[in-house]
Coordinates of C-alpha atoms in Angstrom, one line a residue:
X1 CA -54.2 195.7 55.0
X2 CA -50.8 194.6 53.8
X3 CA -50.1 192.0 51.1
X4 CA -47.4 189.4 51.4
X5 CA -46.6 185.8 50.3
X6 CA -46.3 182.6 52.4
X7 CA -44.9 179.6 50.7
X8 CA -45.8 181.3 47.4
X9 CA -49.3 182.0 48.3
X10 CA -50.4 185.6 47.9
X11 CA -52.2 186.6 51.1
X12 CA -53.3 189.8 52.8
X13 CA -54.0 190.7 56.5
X14 CA -54.6 193.6 58.6
X15 CA -51.6 195.7 59.5
X16 CA -50.1 194.4 62.9
X17 CA -50.9 190.8 62.2
X18 CA -48.2 188.4 63.2
X19 CA -46.8 185.9 60.7
X20 CA -48.0 183.1 62.9
X21 CA -51.5 184.4 63.0
X22 CA -51.6 185.1 59.4
X23 CA -50.4 181.6 58.5
X24 CA -52.9 179.9 60.9
X25 CA -55.8 181.8 59.3
X26 CA -54.5 180.8 55.9
X27 CA -54.4 177.1 57.1
X28 CA -50.6 177.0 56.9
X29 CA -49.2 175.2 60.1
X30 CA -46.2 176.6 61.8
X31 CA -44.8 174.6 64.7
X32 CA -44.7 176.4 68.1
X33 CA -44.2 175.3 71.7
X34 CA -44.1 178.2 74.1
X35 CA -46.6 180.5 72.4
X36 CA -50.0 181.4 74.1
X37 CA -52.0 184.0 72.3
X38 CA -51.9 187.3 74.3
X39 CA -50.4 185.6 77.2
X40 CA -47.0 184.3 76.2
X41 CA -45.6 185.8 73.0
X42 CA -41.9 185.9 73.9
X43 CA -40.5 183.6 71.3
X44 CA -38.5 181.7 73.9
X45 CA -38.6 178.3 72.2
X46 CA -37.6 179.3 68.6
X47 CA -39.7 176.5 67.2
X48 CA -41.7 178.9 65.0
X49 CA -38.7 180.4 63.2
X50 CA -39.3 181.3 59.5
X51 CA -37.2 182.5 56.6
X52 CA -38.0 186.0 55.1
X53 CA -36.6 186.8 51.7
X54 CA -33.8 189.5 52.1
X55 CA -33.4 189.0 55.8
X56 CA -30.3 187.2 57.0
X57 CA -31.6 185.8 60.2
X58 CA -34.4 183.5 60.7
X59 CA -37.2 185.2 62.7
X60 CA -39.8 184.0 65.3
X61 CA -43.3 183.9 63.5
X62 CA -45.1 184.4 66.8
X63 CA -43.9 188.0 67.3
X64 CA -42.8 189.2 63.9
X65 CA -45.5 191.3 62.1
X66 CA -46.2 190.7 58.4
X67 CA -45.2 193.7 56.2
X68 CA -46.1 194.9 52.7
X69 CA -44.3 192.8 50.1
X70 CA -42.9 190.3 52.6
X71 CA -42.0 186.9 51.1
X72 CA -42.0 184.1 53.8
X73 CA -40.8 180.6 53.8
X74 CA -42.2 178.4 56.7
X75 CA -40.5 175.2 55.9
X76 CA -37.3 175.7 53.8
X77 CA -34.3 173.4 54.4
X78 CA -32.7 176.2 56.5
X79 CA -35.8 176.5 58.7
X80 CA -36.2 172.8 59.1
X81 CA -32.6 172.3 60.2
X82 CA -32.9 175.2 62.6
X83 CA -36.0 173.8 64.3
X84 CA -34.5 170.4 64.6
X85 CA -31.4 171.8 66.2
X86 CA -33.4 174.1 68.6
X87 CA -35.7 171.1 69.6
X88 CA -32.7 168.8 70.1
X89 CA -31.0 171.5 72.5
X90 CA -34.3 171.6 74.4
X91 CA -34.4 167.9 74.6
X92 CA -30.8 167.8 75.8
X93 CA -32.1 169.3 79.2
X94 CA -35.3 167.3 79.2
X95 CA -36.1 164.0 81.1
X96 CA -37.5 162.0 78.2
X97 CA -38.8 159.0 80.0
X98 CA -42.0 159.5 78.2
X99 CA -43.4 156.0 79.1
X100 CA -43.7 156.9 82.7
X101 CA -44.9 160.5 82.3
X102 CA -48.4 161.5 83.0
X103 CA -48.5 163.6 79.9
X104 CA -47.4 160.9 77.5
X105 CA -49.8 160.9 74.6
X106 CA -50.9 164.5 74.8
X107 CA -47.5 166.3 75.4
X108 CA -46.7 169.1 73.1
X109 CA -42.9 168.5 73.2
X110 CA -43.5 164.8 72.5
X111 CA -45.8 165.7 69.5
X112 CA -43.4 168.2 68.1
X113 CA -40.4 165.8 68.3
X114 CA -42.6 163.3 66.4
X115 CA -43.7 165.8 63.8
X116 CA -40.2 167.1 63.2
X117 CA -38.9 163.5 62.6
X118 CA -36.5 163.6 65.7
X119 CA -35.3 160.1 66.1
X120 CA -31.8 160.5 67.5
X121 CA -30.1 162.8 69.8
X122 CA -26.5 164.1 69.1
X123 CA -26.2 166.1 72.3
X124 CA -25.5 164.8 75.9
X125 CA -28.7 164.8 77.8
X126 CA -28.3 166.5 81.2
X127 CA -31.8 167.2 82.7
X128 CA -32.1 169.4 85.9
X129 CA -32.5 167.5 89.1
X130 CA -36.0 167.3 90.4
X131 CA -37.2 167.8 93.9
X132 CA -40.7 166.5 94.0
X133 CA -43.0 167.6 96.9
X134 CA -46.3 165.5 97.2
X135 CA -47.6 167.3 100.3
X136 CA -49.3 169.7 98.0
X137 CA -51.7 169.1 95.1
X138 CA -49.5 170.7 92.4
X139 CA -46.3 168.9 91.6
X140 CA -43.3 170.3 89.7
X141 CA -40.7 168.0 88.1
X142 CA -37.7 170.3 87.1
X143 CA -36.3 167.7 84.9
X144 CA -39.2 168.1 82.5
X145 CA -39.3 171.9 82.4
X146 CA -38.5 173.4 79.1
X147 CA -38.3 177.0 80.3
X148 CA -41.1 178.1 78.0
X149 CA -42.4 180.6 80.7
X150 CA -46.0 179.6 80.2
X151 CA -46.7 179.0 83.9
X152 CA -45.1 182.2 84.8
X153 CA -47.2 184.3 82.4
X154 CA -50.4 182.4 83.2
X155 CA -49.9 182.8 86.9
X156 CA -49.0 186.5 86.5
X157 CA -51.4 187.7 83.8
X158 CA -54.5 185.5 84.3
X159 CA -54.3 184.7 88.0
X160 CA -52.2 187.5 89.3
X161 CA -50.6 185.3 91.9
X162 CA -46.9 185.6 90.8
X163 CA -46.0 182.2 92.2
X164 CA -43.5 181.2 89.5
X165 CA -40.5 183.1 88.3
X166 CA -37.1 182.7 86.4
X167 CA -34.4 181.3 88.7
X168 CA -30.6 181.0 88.2
X169 CA -28.3 182.5 85.4
X170 CA -26.7 181.3 82.2
X171 CA -26.9 177.5 81.6
X172 CA -28.5 177.1 85.0
X173 CA -31.5 179.3 84.2
X174 CA -34.7 177.6 85.1
X175 CA -38.3 178.3 86.2
X176 CA -39.1 177.7 89.8
X177 CA -41.2 179.0 92.7
X178 CA -40.5 182.6 93.1
X179 CA -38.1 183.9 95.8
X180 CA -36.5 180.5 96.1
X181 CA -39.5 179.1 98.3
X182 CA -41.2 175.7 98.5
X183 CA -44.7 175.8 96.8
X184 CA -46.3 174.9 100.1
X185 CA -44.8 178.0 101.6
X186 CA -46.4 180.4 99.1
X187 CA -49.8 182.1 98.5
X188 CA -50.5 179.4 95.8
X189 CA -54.2 178.5 95.8
X190 CA -53.6 175.3 93.7
X191 CA -56.0 176.4 91.0
X192 CA -53.9 174.3 88.5
X193 CA -54.0 176.8 85.6
X194 CA -50.2 176.6 85.4
X195 CA -50.7 172.9 84.9
X196 CA -53.3 173.0 82.2
X197 CA -51.1 175.5 80.2
X198 CA -47.9 173.6 80.7
X199 CA -46.9 172.0 77.4
X200 CA -45.0 169.1 79.1
X201 CA -45.2 167.0 82.3
X202 CA -43.1 169.5 84.3
X203 CA -46.3 170.7 86.1
X204 CA -48.9 168.1 87.1
X205 CA -51.6 167.5 89.6
X206 CA -50.6 165.0 92.3
X207 CA -51.8 161.5 91.3
X208 CA -53.9 159.8 94.0
X209 CA -55.4 157.0 91.9
X210 CA -53.5 154.3 93.9
X211 CA -55.4 155.3 97.0
X212 CA -58.6 154.7 95.1
X213 CA -57.4 151.4 93.8
X214 CA -56.4 150.1 97.2
X215 CA -59.9 151.1 98.5
X216 CA -61.7 149.4 95.6
X217 CA -59.6 146.2 96.2
X218 CA -60.4 146.0 100.0
X219 CA -63.5 143.9 100.6
X220 CA -64.0 145.5 104.0
X221 CA -64.3 149.0 102.5
X222 CA -67.6 150.4 100.9
X223 CA -66.6 152.7 98.2
X224 CA -68.8 155.8 97.3
X225 CA -67.9 158.1 94.5
X226 CA -69.4 161.5 93.6
X227 CA -69.3 163.3 90.3
X228 CA -69.1 167.1 90.1
X229 CA -71.4 169.0 87.7
X230 CA -68.5 170.2 85.4
X231 CA -67.0 166.7 84.9
X232 CA -70.0 165.5 82.9
X233 CA -69.4 167.9 80.2
X234 CA -65.6 167.4 80.0
X235 CA -64.7 163.7 80.6
X236 CA -65.9 162.5 77.2
X237 CA -63.8 165.0 75.3
X238 CA -61.1 162.3 75.6
X239 CA -63.2 159.4 74.5
X240 CA -65.5 161.2 72.0
X241 CA -68.6 159.8 73.6
X242 CA -71.7 161.8 72.5
X243 CA -75.2 160.8 71.8
X244 CA -77.3 161.6 68.8
X245 CA -78.2 165.0 70.3
X246 CA -74.5 165.7 70.5
X247 CA -74.6 165.7 74.4
X248 CA -72.6 163.6 76.7
X249 CA -74.7 160.8 78.2
X250 CA -73.8 161.0 81.9
X251 CA -75.3 157.5 82.2
X252 CA -72.2 156.0 80.5
X253 CA -70.0 157.9 83.1
X254 CA -71.9 156.3 85.8
X255 CA -71.6 152.8 84.1
X256 CA -67.9 153.2 83.7
X257 CA -67.5 154.1 87.5
X258 CA -69.5 151.0 88.3
X259 CA -67.3 148.9 86.1
X260 CA -64.3 150.2 88.0
X261 CA -65.8 148.7 91.1
X262 CA -67.4 151.5 93.1
X263 CA -70.2 150.3 95.2
X264 CA -72.3 153.5 94.9
X265 CA -72.1 156.3 92.3
X266 CA -73.8 159.5 93.4
X267 CA -74.1 163.1 91.8
X268 CA -72.6 166.1 93.5
X269 CA -75.7 167.9 92.1
X270 CA -77.4 166.6 95.0
X271 CA -75.3 168.5 97.5
X272 CA -75.2 171.4 95.2
X273 CA -78.8 171.7 95.7
X274 CA -78.3 171.2 99.4
X275 CA -75.7 174.0 99.4
X276 CA -78.1 176.3 97.9
X277 CA -80.7 175.5 100.6
X278 CA -78.1 176.4 103.3
X279 CA -76.3 179.2 101.5
X280 CA -79.5 180.7 100.3
X281 CA -81.1 180.6 103.7
X282 CA -77.9 182.1 105.3
X283 CA -78.1 185.0 102.7
X284 CA -81.6 185.7 103.5
X285 CA -80.9 185.6 107.2
X286 CA -78.1 188.0 106.8
X287 CA -79.9 190.2 104.4
X288 CA -82.9 190.7 106.6
X289 CA -80.7 191.5 109.5
X290 CA -78.2 193.7 107.7
X291 CA -76.9 195.5 110.9
X292 CA -75.4 192.4 112.3
X293 CA -73.2 191.6 109.4
X294 CA -70.3 192.9 107.3
X295 CA -71.0 193.2 103.5
X296 CA -71.0 191.7 100.9
X297 CA -71.5 188.0 101.6
X298 CA -69.2 185.9 99.5
X299 CA -69.8 182.4 98.1
X300 CA -67.7 179.6 99.6
X301 CA -67.9 176.8 97.1
X302 CA -64.5 177.4 95.5
X303 CA -61.6 176.5 97.7
X304 CA -59.0 178.3 95.6
X305 CA -61.1 181.5 96.1
X306 CA -61.4 180.8 99.9
X307 CA -57.6 180.3 100.2
X308 CA -56.9 183.4 98.2
X309 CA -59.2 185.5 100.3
X310 CA -57.7 184.2 103.6
X311 CA -54.2 184.9 102.2
X312 CA -54.7 188.2 100.3
X313 CA -57.7 189.8 102.0
X314 CA -57.9 188.1 105.4
X315 CA -60.0 190.9 107.0
X316 CA -62.9 189.7 104.8
X317 CA -62.8 186.1 105.9
X318 CA -65.9 186.7 108.0
X319 CA -67.7 187.7 104.8
X320 CA -67.7 184.2 103.4
X321 CA -70.7 182.0 103.6
X322 CA -70.2 179.4 106.4
X323 CA -71.7 176.8 104.1
X324 CA -69.3 174.1 103.0
X325 CA -68.8 173.3 99.4
X326 CA -70.9 170.8 97.7
X327 CA -68.0 168.2 97.8
X328 CA -67.6 168.5 101.5
X329 CA -71.3 168.6 102.3
X330 CA -71.5 165.4 100.3
X331 CA -68.8 163.7 102.3
X332 CA -70.4 164.7 105.6
X333 CA -73.9 163.5 104.5
X334 CA -72.4 160.2 103.1
X335 CA -70.6 159.4 106.4
X336 CA -73.6 160.3 108.6
X337 CA -77.1 160.1 107.0
X338 CA -76.2 157.6 104.2
X339 CA -74.0 155.4 106.5
X340 CA -76.8 155.3 109.1
X341 CA -79.5 154.6 106.6
X342 CA -77.5 151.8 104.9
X343 CA -76.1 150.3 108.2
X344 CA -72.5 150.9 107.2
X345 CA -69.7 151.7 109.6
X346 CA -68.6 155.2 108.5
X347 CA -65.0 154.4 109.4
X348 CA -65.1 151.8 106.7
X349 CA -66.7 154.0 104.1
X350 CA -64.3 155.5 101.5
X351 CA -65.7 158.6 99.9
X352 CA -64.2 159.5 96.6
X353 CA -64.8 162.8 94.7
X354 CA -64.3 163.2 90.9
X355 CA -63.6 167.0 90.5
X356 CA -62.7 169.4 87.8
X357 CA -60.4 171.1 90.3
X358 CA -57.0 170.5 91.8
X359 CA -57.7 172.8 94.8
X360 CA -60.3 170.4 95.9
X361 CA -57.5 168.0 97.0
X362 CA -56.3 170.6 99.5
X363 CA -59.8 171.3 100.6
X364 CA -60.5 167.7 101.6
X365 CA -57.3 167.7 103.7
X366 CA -58.3 170.7 105.8
X367 CA -58.4 169.9 109.6
X368 CA -62.1 171.4 109.7
X369 CA -63.4 168.9 107.2
X370 CA -64.0 165.8 109.4
X371 CA -67.4 166.6 111.0
X372 CA -69.4 163.4 110.3
X373 CA -67.5 160.7 112.2
X374 CA -64.0 162.1 113.0
X375 CA -62.4 160.9 109.8
X376 CA -62.0 163.2 106.8
X377 CA -65.4 163.6 105.2
X378 CA -63.9 163.2 101.7
X379 CA -61.1 160.5 101.7
X380 CA -59.7 160.9 98.1
X381 CA -60.2 163.6 95.4
X382 CA -59.4 162.7 91.8
X383 CA -59.4 165.2 88.9
X384 CA -61.2 164.5 85.7
X385 CA -57.9 163.5 84.1
X386 CA -57.2 161.0 86.9
X387 CA -60.5 159.4 86.4
X388 CA -59.9 159.1 82.7
X389 CA -56.5 157.4 83.3
X390 CA -58.3 154.9 85.7
X391 CA -60.7 154.0 82.9
X392 CA -57.9 153.4 80.4
X393 CA -55.8 151.5 82.9
X394 CA -58.8 149.2 83.4
X395 CA -59.5 148.8 79.8
X396 CA -62.9 150.4 80.1
X397 CA -64.5 151.7 76.8
X398 CA -67.3 153.9 77.8
X399 CA -68.9 154.0 74.5
X400 CA -69.5 150.2 74.8
X401 CA -71.4 150.5 78.1
X402 CA -75.1 150.7 78.6
X403 CA -76.1 153.8 80.4
X404 CA -76.9 153.5 84.1
X405 CA -78.6 155.9 86.5
X406 CA -77.0 157.5 89.6
X407 CA -77.7 155.6 92.8
X408 CA -80.4 156.8 95.4
X409 CA -80.8 158.7 97.6
X410 CA -77.9 161.0 97.0
X411 CA -78.1 160.9 93.2
X412 CA -80.9 163.4 92.4
X413 CA -80.0 166.9 91.1
X414 CA -81.8 169.8 89.5
X415 CA -81.1 172.2 86.8
X416 CA -80.0 174.8 89.4
X417 CA -77.3 172.4 90.6
X418 CA -75.8 171.4 87.2
X419 CA -74.9 175.1 86.5
X420 CA -72.6 175.2 89.6
X421 CA -70.0 174.2 87.1
X422 CA -70.3 177.5 85.2
X423 CA -69.3 181.0 86.3
X424 CA -72.5 182.6 87.5
X425 CA -74.2 179.4 88.1
X426 CA -74.1 179.4 91.9
X427 CA -75.4 183.0 91.9
X428 CA -78.2 182.1 89.6
X429 CA -79.2 179.0 91.5
X430 CA -79.0 180.9 94.9
X431 CA -81.2 183.7 93.7
X432 CA -83.9 181.3 92.3
X433 CA -84.2 179.7 95.8
X434 CA -83.7 182.9 97.8
X435 CA -86.6 184.4 95.9
X436 CA -88.8 181.5 96.9
X437 CA -87.6 181.4 100.5
X438 CA -88.8 185.0 100.8
X439 CA -91.9 185.1 98.8
X440 CA -93.0 181.5 98.8
X441 CA -93.3 181.6 95.1
X442 CA -90.9 180.5 92.3
X443 CA -89.5 183.2 90.0
X444 CA -89.1 182.6 86.3
X445 CA -86.0 180.2 86.4
X446 CA -84.4 182.5 83.8
X447 CA -85.1 185.7 85.6
X448 CA -81.5 186.1 86.6
X449 CA -79.8 185.7 83.2
X450 CA -77.7 188.8 83.8
X451 CA -75.3 186.9 86.0
X452 CA -74.6 184.4 83.2
X453 CA -72.1 184.5 80.4
X454 CA -68.3 184.5 80.1
X455 CA -67.7 188.1 80.9
X456 CA -65.2 187.9 83.8
X457 CA -66.8 190.5 86.1
X458 CA -70.6 190.8 85.9
X459 CA -72.9 193.0 88.0
X460 CA -76.7 193.1 88.4
X461 CA -79.5 194.1 90.7
X462 CA -82.7 192.2 91.4
X463 CA -85.8 193.1 93.3
X464 CA -87.2 190.3 95.6
X465 CA -90.6 191.2 97.0
X466 CA -90.5 191.5 100.7
X467 CA -86.7 191.9 100.9
X468 CA -85.8 194.6 98.5
X469 CA -83.1 195.2 95.9
X470 CA -80.3 192.8 96.0
X471 CA -77.1 194.0 94.4
X472 CA -74.9 191.1 93.2
X473 CA -71.6 190.5 91.4
X474 CA -70.1 187.4 89.6
X475 CA -66.3 187.2 88.9
X476 CA -64.0 184.4 87.7
X477 CA -60.3 184.3 87.5
X478 CA -58.1 185.5 90.3
X479 CA -56.5 188.5 88.6
X480 CA -60.2 189.8 88.1
X481 CA -61.0 188.8 91.6
X482 CA -58.2 191.0 92.9
X483 CA -59.5 193.9 91.1
X484 CA -63.0 193.3 92.5
X485 CA -61.7 193.0 96.0
X486 CA -59.7 196.1 95.7
X487 CA -62.8 198.0 94.4
X488 CA -64.8 196.6 97.4
X489 CA -62.1 197.5 100.0
X490 CA -61.7 201.1 98.4
X491 CA -65.5 201.6 98.6
X492 CA -65.8 202.0 94.8
X493 CA -68.5 199.3 94.5
X494 CA -71.3 198.2 96.9
X495 CA -72.7 194.6 96.7
X496 CA -74.9 192.3 98.8
X497 CA -73.9 188.9 97.4
X498 CA -70.7 188.0 95.4
X499 CA -69.9 184.7 93.6
X500 CA -66.2 184.1 93.0
X501 CA -64.6 181.3 91.0
X502 CA -60.8 181.0 91.0
X503 CA -60.5 179.5 87.5
X504 CA -61.5 181.7 84.4
X505 CA -65.0 180.6 83.4
X506 CA -65.6 178.7 86.6
X507 CA -65.2 175.0 87.3
X508 CA -65.8 174.1 83.6
X509 CA -62.2 175.6 83.0
X510 CA -60.8 174.0 86.2
X511 CA -57.2 172.9 86.6
X512 CA -58.2 169.2 86.7
X513 CA -60.1 169.1 83.4
X514 CA -58.9 167.6 80.1
X515 CA -56.2 169.6 78.4
X516 CA -56.5 170.8 74.7
X517 CA -53.5 172.5 73.5
X518 CA -54.1 176.2 72.6
X519 CA -57.9 175.9 73.2
X520 CA -59.7 177.3 76.2
X521 CA -62.8 175.0 76.8
X522 CA -64.5 176.7 79.6
X523 CA -67.1 178.7 77.6
X524 CA -68.2 175.7 75.5
X525 CA -68.5 173.5 78.5
X526 CA -70.4 176.1 80.3
X527 CA -72.8 176.4 77.5
X528 CA -73.5 172.7 77.7
X529 CA -74.3 173.1 81.4
X530 CA -76.8 175.9 80.8
X531 CA -78.5 173.8 78.1
X532 CA -78.8 170.9 80.7
X533 CA -80.4 173.3 83.1
X534 CA -82.8 174.5 80.5
X535 CA -83.9 171.0 79.8
X536 CA -84.0 169.8 83.5
X537 CA -87.5 168.7 84.6
X538 CA -86.8 170.5 88.0
X539 CA -84.9 173.9 88.0
X540 CA -85.1 174.9 91.5
X541 CA -82.9 173.4 94.3
X542 CA -85.7 173.7 96.9
X543 CA -87.8 171.3 94.9
X544 CA -85.3 168.5 94.8
X545 CA -87.3 165.7 96.4
X546 CA -84.4 163.9 97.9
X547 CA -83.1 167.0 99.6
X548 CA -86.5 167.5 100.9
X549 CA -86.6 164.1 102.3
X550 CA -83.2 164.6 103.8
X551 CA -84.5 167.6 105.7
X552 CA -87.6 165.8 106.9
X553 CA -85.8 162.6 108.0
X554 CA -82.5 163.9 109.3
X555 CA -81.5 167.5 109.0
X556 CA -84.9 169.0 110.0
X557 CA -84.3 172.5 108.6
X558 CA -81.7 174.7 106.9
X559 CA -79.4 176.3 109.3
X560 CA -80.7 174.0 112.0
X561 CA -78.4 172.4 114.7
X562 CA -77.6 169.2 112.8
X563 CA -77.3 171.2 109.5
X564 CA -74.8 173.6 111.1
X565 CA -72.7 170.8 112.5
X566 CA -72.5 168.8 109.3
X567 CA -72.9 171.4 106.5
X568 CA -71.2 174.5 107.7
X569 CA -67.6 175.3 108.7
X570 CA -65.5 178.0 110.6
X571 CA -63.2 179.5 108.0
X572 CA -61.1 181.1 110.6
X573 CA -60.3 177.7 112.2
X574 CA -57.4 177.0 109.8
X575 CA -54.5 179.0 108.5
X576 CA -52.9 179.4 105.2
X577 CA -49.2 178.5 104.8
X578 CA -48.2 182.1 105.0
X579 CA -50.3 182.8 108.1
X580 CA -48.8 179.6 109.7
X581 CA -45.3 180.8 108.9
X582 CA -46.0 184.2 110.5
X583 CA -47.2 182.4 113.7
X584 CA -44.1 180.2 113.6
X585 CA -46.2 177.0 113.5

């Protein structure tokens, strides 16, 4: 331990503690902008400078360690003036049209300007020219970039994709797509982790709310919306809507979507259960005919992971489950079974998805995702943040609304479905039903707890009577995924079934979820999902009564002819941007 003073307060901390960390633990705020603990500690913004007695220069608190006897001033006149000057210099290269910025109200630069009482700008403002490309889900506006390097570090250290880099020199230094490329010509999987860690509006997810508003306003269009499992535990963080049990009432979310004007509000949990029926059946079929397939079998729910595999490890594309993601299954069922049941022209049915994910936008635009009627199965994908903006723009206050149930018949879900939003949830749900499909009996729904939790790479083995030992793995975050894939490729590990989520912690920490500066919410959101599962009246996907009815009346059987046409896909039938460039297309 070392002893020191901050603002005349005598404190002590373990040797190696930074001034910023020591101050935060003592409840002493120090402004900072670029800092991300253990990810970006490069002191680029100089907002956290402090004064140390006996030291001529101001030092950054984020990467300066406390020393024995150190006397620190965090808000002296010299420090305040330096911070204001540094912030004004940053603002001199920033497009400060805050009223039209999607991050207005929860932008760290905006908040810091307010906190430091910046109310005039003595320097000429010369923002970088922006080149906005709306053909991909991730949008970069160079004029709003403050060169904090967060996106670079998150993409490098957390996701291992190396999409962003420093470009230019001197006063022209900026952050841009690496190797002077367009984003659409890179290996970017559109996970959106760079967006959720950007402190300004320089990186955002493409806004598609106007497409939804046009559909809602068209009297000839029937609008259907589905809500993903991870959305229900995140959307209310913005509104503070919780019930007496401190849980988010999803009924208020349904009511708010109805108030927006949607004709039908459904639960993606329904097709999460459907996914388990198809994917679980596919795994059992492969597992009981091992010699016909290459191993392991990979889940295919996460579009970021699918794009990553096709780009980085294309030889394993055939290992992917052919089952579509729950989002795409829902679109196919809505524009076939539901449209037929309700007597609706599927060409006049607009299917909207509310997802915690930015990569889902790219998935819905794939040429292989239009099996129901020839049109895209899912017309528009909105992130959780876009949905919240729609509520606000329509003056909807969810806490004032009475709860409403999801519509039928595509609104019923089980506990197994709701945990799709957490890392390990797909594997857990699949094993529950795989056990039943082999044995005809339900296992203990908590028998597969080893695949749960926030550990980024989990391994387990389970015995299924009549099938044998199943070796499984669960991984989240693409840097971790790369390590797993390299281990698989090198023969260091041997699995039968692997679940992969591109975002750390799974969909709960997706790139379309509400942003909380400096706080990672995936673990707490996932915990809520597991609690919902534990309290669910039905915890097995194969027991979903509406899924059973769908098979009886329409699909007939998992892996059947109609199921295969609507609910499965050929992952080799489309190319990534890099593959397309190699072919010259």
